[in-house]
mmCIF file of C-alpha atoms in Angstrom:
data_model
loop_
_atom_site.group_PDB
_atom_site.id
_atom_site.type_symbol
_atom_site.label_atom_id
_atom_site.label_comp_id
_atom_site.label_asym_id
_atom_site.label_seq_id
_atom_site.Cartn_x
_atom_site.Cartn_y
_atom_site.Cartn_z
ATOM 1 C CA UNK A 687 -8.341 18.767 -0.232
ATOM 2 C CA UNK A 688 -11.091 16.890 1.400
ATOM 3 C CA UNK A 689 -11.177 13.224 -0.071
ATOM 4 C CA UNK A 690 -11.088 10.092 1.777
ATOM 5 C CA UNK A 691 -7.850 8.220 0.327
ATOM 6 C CA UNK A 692 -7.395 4.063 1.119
ATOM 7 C CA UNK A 693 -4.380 2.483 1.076
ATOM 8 C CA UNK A 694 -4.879 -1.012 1.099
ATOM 9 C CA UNK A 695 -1.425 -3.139 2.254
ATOM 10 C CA UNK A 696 -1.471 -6.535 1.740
ATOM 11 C CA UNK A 697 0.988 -6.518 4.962
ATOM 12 C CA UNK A 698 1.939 -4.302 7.958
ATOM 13 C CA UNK A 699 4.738 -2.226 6.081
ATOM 14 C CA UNK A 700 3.407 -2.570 2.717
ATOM 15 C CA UNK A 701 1.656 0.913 2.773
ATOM 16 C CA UNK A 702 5.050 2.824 3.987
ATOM 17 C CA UNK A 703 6.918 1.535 1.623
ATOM 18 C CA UNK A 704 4.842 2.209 -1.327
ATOM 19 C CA UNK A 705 2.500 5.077 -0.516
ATOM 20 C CA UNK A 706 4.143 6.483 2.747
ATOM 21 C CA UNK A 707 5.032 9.622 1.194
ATOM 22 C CA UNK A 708 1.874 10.354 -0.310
ATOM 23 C CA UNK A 709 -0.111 10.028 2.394
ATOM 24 C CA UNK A 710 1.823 12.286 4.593
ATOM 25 C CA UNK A 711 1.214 14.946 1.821
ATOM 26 C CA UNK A 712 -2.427 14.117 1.162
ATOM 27 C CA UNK A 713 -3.100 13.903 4.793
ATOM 28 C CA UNK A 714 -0.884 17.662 5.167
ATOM 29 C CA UNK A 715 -3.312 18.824 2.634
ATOM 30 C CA UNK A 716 -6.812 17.965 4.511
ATOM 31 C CA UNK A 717 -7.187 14.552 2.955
ATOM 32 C CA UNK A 718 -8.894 12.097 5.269
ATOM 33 C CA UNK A 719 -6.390 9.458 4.991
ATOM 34 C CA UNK A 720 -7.111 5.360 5.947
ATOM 35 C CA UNK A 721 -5.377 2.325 6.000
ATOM 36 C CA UNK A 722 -6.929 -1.178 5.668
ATOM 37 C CA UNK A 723 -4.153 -4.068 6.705
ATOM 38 C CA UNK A 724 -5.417 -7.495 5.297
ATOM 39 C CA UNK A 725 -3.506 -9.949 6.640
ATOM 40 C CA UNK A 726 -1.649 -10.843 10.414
ATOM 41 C CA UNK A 727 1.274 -12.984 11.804
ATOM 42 C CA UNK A 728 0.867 -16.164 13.924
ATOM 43 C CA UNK A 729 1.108 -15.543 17.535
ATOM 44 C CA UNK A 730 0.069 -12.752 19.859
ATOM 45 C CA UNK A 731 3.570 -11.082 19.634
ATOM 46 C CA UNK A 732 3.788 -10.705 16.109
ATOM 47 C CA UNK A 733 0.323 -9.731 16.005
ATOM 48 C CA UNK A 734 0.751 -7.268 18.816
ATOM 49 C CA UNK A 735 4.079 -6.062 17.543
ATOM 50 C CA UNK A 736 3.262 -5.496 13.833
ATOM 51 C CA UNK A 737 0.025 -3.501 14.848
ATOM 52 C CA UNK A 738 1.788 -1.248 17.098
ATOM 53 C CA UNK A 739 4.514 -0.280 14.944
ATOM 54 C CA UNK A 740 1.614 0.343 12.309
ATOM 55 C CA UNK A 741 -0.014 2.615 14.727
ATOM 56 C CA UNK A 742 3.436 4.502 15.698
ATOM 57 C CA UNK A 743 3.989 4.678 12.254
ATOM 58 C CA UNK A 744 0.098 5.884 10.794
ATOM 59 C CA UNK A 745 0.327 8.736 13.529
ATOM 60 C CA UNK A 746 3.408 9.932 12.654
ATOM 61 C CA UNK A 747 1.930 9.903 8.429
ATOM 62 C CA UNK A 748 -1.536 11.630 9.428
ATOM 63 C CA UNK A 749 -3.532 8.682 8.897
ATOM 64 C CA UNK A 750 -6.924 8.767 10.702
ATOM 65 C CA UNK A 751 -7.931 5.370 10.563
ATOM 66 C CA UNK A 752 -6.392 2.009 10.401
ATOM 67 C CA UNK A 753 -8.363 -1.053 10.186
ATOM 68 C CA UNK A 754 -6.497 -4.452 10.610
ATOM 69 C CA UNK A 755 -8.432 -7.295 9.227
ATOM 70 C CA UNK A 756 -7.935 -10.824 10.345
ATOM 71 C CA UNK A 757 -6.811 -12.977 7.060
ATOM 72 C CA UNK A 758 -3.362 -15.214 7.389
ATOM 73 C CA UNK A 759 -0.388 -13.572 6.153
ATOM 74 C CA UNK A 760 1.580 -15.401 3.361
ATOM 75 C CA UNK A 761 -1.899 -17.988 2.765
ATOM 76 C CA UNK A 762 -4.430 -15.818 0.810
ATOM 77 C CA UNK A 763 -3.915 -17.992 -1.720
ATOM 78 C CA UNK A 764 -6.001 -20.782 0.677
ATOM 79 C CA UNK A 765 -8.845 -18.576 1.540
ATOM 80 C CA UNK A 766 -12.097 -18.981 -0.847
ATOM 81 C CA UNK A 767 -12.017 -15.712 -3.000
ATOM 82 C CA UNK A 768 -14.634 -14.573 -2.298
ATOM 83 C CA UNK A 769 -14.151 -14.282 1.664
ATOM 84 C CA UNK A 770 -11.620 -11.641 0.313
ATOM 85 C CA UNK A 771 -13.728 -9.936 -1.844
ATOM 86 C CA UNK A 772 -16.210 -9.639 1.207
ATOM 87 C CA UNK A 773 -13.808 -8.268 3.595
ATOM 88 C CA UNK A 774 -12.706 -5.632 1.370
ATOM 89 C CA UNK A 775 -16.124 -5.167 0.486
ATOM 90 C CA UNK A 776 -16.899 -4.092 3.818
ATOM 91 C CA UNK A 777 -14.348 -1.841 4.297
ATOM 92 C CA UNK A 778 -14.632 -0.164 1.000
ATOM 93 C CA UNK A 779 -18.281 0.362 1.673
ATOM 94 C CA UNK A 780 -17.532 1.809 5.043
ATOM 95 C CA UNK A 781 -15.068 4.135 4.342
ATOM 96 C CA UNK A 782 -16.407 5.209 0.578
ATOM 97 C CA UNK A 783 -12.815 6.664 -0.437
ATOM 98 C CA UNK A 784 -12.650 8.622 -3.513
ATOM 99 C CA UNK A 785 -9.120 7.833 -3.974
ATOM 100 C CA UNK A 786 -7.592 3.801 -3.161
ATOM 101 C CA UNK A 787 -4.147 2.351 -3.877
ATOM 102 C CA UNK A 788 -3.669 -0.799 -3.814
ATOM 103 C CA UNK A 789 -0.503 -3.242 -4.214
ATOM 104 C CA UNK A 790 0.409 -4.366 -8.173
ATOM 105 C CA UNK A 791 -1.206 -7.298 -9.314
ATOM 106 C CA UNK A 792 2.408 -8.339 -11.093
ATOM 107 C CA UNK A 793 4.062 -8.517 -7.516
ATOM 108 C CA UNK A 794 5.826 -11.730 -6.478
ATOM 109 C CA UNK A 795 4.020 -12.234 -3.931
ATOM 110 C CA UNK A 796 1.090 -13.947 -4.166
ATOM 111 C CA UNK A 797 -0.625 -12.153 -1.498
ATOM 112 C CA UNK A 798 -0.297 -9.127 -3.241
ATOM 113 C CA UNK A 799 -2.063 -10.171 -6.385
ATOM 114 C CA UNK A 800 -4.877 -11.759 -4.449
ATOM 115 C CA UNK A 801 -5.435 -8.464 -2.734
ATOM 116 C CA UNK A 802 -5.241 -6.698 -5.937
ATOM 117 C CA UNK A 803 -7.738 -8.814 -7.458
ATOM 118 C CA UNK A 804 -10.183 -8.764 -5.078
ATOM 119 C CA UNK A 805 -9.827 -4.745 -4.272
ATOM 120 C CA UNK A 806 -10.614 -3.965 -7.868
ATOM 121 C CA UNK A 807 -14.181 -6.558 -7.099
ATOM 122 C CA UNK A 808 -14.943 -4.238 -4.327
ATOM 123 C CA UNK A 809 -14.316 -1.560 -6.060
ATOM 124 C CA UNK A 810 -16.178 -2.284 -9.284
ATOM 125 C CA UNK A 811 -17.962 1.118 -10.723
ATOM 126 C CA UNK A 812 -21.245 -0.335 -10.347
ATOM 127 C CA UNK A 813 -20.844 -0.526 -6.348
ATOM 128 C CA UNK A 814 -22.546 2.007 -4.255
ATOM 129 C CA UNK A 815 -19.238 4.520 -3.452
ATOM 130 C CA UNK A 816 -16.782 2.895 -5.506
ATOM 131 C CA UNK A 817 -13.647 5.131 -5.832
ATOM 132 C CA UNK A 818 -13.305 7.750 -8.474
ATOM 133 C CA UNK A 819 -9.364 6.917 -8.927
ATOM 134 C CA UNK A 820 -7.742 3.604 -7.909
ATOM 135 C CA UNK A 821 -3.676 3.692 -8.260
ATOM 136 C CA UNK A 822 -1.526 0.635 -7.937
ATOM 137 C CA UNK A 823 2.015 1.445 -6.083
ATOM 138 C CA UNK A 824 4.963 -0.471 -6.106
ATOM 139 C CA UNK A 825 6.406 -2.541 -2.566
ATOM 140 C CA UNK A 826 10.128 -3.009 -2.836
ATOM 141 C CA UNK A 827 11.234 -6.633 -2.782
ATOM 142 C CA UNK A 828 8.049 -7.704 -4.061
ATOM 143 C CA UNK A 829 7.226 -5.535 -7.229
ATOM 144 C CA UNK A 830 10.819 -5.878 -8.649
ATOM 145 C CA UNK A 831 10.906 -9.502 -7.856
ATOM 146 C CA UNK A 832 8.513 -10.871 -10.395
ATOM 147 C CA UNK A 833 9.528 -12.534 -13.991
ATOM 148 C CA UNK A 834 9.808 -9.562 -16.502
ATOM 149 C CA UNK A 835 8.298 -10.584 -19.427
ATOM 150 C CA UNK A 836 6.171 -13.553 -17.920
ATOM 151 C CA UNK A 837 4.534 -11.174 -15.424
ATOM 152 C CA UNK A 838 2.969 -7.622 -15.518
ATOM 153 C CA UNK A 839 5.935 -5.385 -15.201
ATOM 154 C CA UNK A 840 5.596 -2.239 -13.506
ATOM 155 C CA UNK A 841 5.599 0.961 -15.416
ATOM 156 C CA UNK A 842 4.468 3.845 -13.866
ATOM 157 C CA UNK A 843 2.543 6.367 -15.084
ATOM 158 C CA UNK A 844 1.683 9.038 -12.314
ATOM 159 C CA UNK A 845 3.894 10.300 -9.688
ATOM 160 C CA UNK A 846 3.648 12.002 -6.925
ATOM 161 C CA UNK A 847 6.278 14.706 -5.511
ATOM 162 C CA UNK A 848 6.993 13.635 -1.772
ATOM 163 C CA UNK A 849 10.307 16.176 -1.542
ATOM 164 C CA UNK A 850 9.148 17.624 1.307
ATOM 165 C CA UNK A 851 8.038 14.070 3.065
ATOM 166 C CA UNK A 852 10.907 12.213 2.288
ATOM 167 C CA UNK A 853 12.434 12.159 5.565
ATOM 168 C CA UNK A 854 8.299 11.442 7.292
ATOM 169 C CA UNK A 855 8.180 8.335 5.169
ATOM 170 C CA UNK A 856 11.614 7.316 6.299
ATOM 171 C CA UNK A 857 10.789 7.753 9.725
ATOM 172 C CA UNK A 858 8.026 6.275 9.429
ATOM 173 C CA UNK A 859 9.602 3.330 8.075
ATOM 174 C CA UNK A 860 11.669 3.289 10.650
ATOM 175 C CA UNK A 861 9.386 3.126 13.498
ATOM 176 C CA UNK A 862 8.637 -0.595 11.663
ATOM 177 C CA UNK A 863 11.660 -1.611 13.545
ATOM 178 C CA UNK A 864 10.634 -5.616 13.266
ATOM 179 C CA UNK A 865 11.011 -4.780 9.452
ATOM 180 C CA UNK A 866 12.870 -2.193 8.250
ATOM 181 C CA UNK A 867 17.067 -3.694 7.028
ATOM 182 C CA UNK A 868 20.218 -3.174 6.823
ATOM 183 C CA UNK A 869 21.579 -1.777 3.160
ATOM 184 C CA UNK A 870 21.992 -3.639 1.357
ATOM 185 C CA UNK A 871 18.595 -5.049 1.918
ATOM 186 C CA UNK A 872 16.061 -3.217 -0.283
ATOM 187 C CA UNK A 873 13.595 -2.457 2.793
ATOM 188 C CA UNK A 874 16.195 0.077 4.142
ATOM 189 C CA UNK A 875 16.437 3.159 4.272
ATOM 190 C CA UNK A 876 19.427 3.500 1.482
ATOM 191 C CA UNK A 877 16.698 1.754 -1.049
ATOM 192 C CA UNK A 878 14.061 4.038 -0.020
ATOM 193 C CA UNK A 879 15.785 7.025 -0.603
ATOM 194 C CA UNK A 880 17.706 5.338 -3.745
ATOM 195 C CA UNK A 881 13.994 4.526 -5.041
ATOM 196 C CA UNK A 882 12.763 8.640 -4.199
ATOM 197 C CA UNK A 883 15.329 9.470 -5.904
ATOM 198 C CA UNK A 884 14.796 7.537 -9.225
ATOM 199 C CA UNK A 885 11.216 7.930 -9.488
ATOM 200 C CA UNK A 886 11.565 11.940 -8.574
ATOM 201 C CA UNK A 887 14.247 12.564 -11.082
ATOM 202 C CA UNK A 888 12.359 10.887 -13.812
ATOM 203 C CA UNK A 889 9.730 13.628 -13.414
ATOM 204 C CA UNK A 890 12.219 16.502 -12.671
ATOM 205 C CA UNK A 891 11.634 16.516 -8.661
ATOM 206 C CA UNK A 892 13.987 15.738 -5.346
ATOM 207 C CA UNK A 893 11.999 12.705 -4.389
ATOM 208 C CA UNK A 894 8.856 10.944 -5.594
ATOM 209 C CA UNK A 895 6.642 7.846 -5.322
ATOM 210 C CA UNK A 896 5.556 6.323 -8.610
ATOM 211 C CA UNK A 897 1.982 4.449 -9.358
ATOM 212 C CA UNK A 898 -0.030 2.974 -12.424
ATOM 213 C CA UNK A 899 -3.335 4.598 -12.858
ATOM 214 C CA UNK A 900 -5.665 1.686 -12.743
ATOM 215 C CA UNK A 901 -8.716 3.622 -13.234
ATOM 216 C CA UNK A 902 -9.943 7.248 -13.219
ATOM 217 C CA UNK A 903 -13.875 8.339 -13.556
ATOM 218 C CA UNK A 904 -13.789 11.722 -14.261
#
């Protein structure tokens, strides 16, 4: 397998939780696999902290390339729209992934649908190397959080086996050490696994990660 795959993450963390799995199997299979983080903390710590547990964490996945981009985390919903379209413009158009994930646009946080909104802009057929597939993936504590029935609910539609990188996306998790909780906090490692579990034995595997198909040119 030789596509470029994006994972764009709203936040540092954001792209373990929902897609950590698959891109450790993608990336064992030959995929090019890169990471675009939109938003950072507040102070040079944070910002420092959160990028080098991302690193730790993208090495340990296979990821090739991880590109942190400079927006305020938890204030999208102050920047002009279209400054977000742009940046994700740009990266899209550099990296010219077959395959993107991106977060679901019924998450509760508001971040989350602004990225979503502006990643399917960049990512509009039309563009010059706009993805063949784009998948949405679920972020614990934010995709089960919303208002079911008043928001998009999540219900997935491809999934994607991770037996066999389980334990990878756990570790991986864990190297987010500023992040990851204690059970019964749903970013720990209990909810991960409790999550694997679910989605994988709806589809007759050990462990999977679940996604709605947003798009697919075939």
């Amino acid at each position: 397998m030789k596509d470029k795959i994006l994972v764009i993450a709203p936040h540092t963390d954001d792209e373990v939780l929902g897609v950590g799995g698959t891109m450790a199997r993608l990336a064992a299979l030959g995929a090019e696999v890169c990471v675009a983080i939109m938003t950072q903390g507040y102070s040079a710590e944070e910002i420092e902290c959160d990028r080098r547990e991302a690193l730790a964490a993208h090495q340990l996945l296979g990821v090739k390339q991880t590109i942190f981009l400079p927006l305020p985390a938890a204030n999208l919903d102050s920047i002009p729209h279209r400054d977000i379209n742009r940046h994700l413009n740009e990266v899209i158009q550099n990296i010219q992934p077959e395959i993107l994930y991106i977060p679901f646009t019924g998450d509760l946080h508001v971040d989350h649908q602004r990225v979503f909104l502006s990643a399917l802009v960049a990512a509009r057929p039309n563009h010059p190397g706009a993805p063949r597939a784009i998948y949405a993936y679920e972020t614990l504590s934010e995709t089960n959080w919303n208002a079911p029935y008043l928001a998009p609910n999540f219900v997935p539609n491809v999934f994607v086996d991770i037996s066999d990188y389980l334990e990878m996306k756990i570790q991986a998790m864990q190297l987010y050490a500023s992040q990851i909780k204690p059970f019964p906090n749903e970013r720990s490692e209990e909810s991960l696994r409790a999550l694997a579990t679910l989605r994988g034995s709806t589809v007759s595997c050990f462990a999977a990660e679940a996604f709605v198909l947003v798009r697919e040119i075939v």
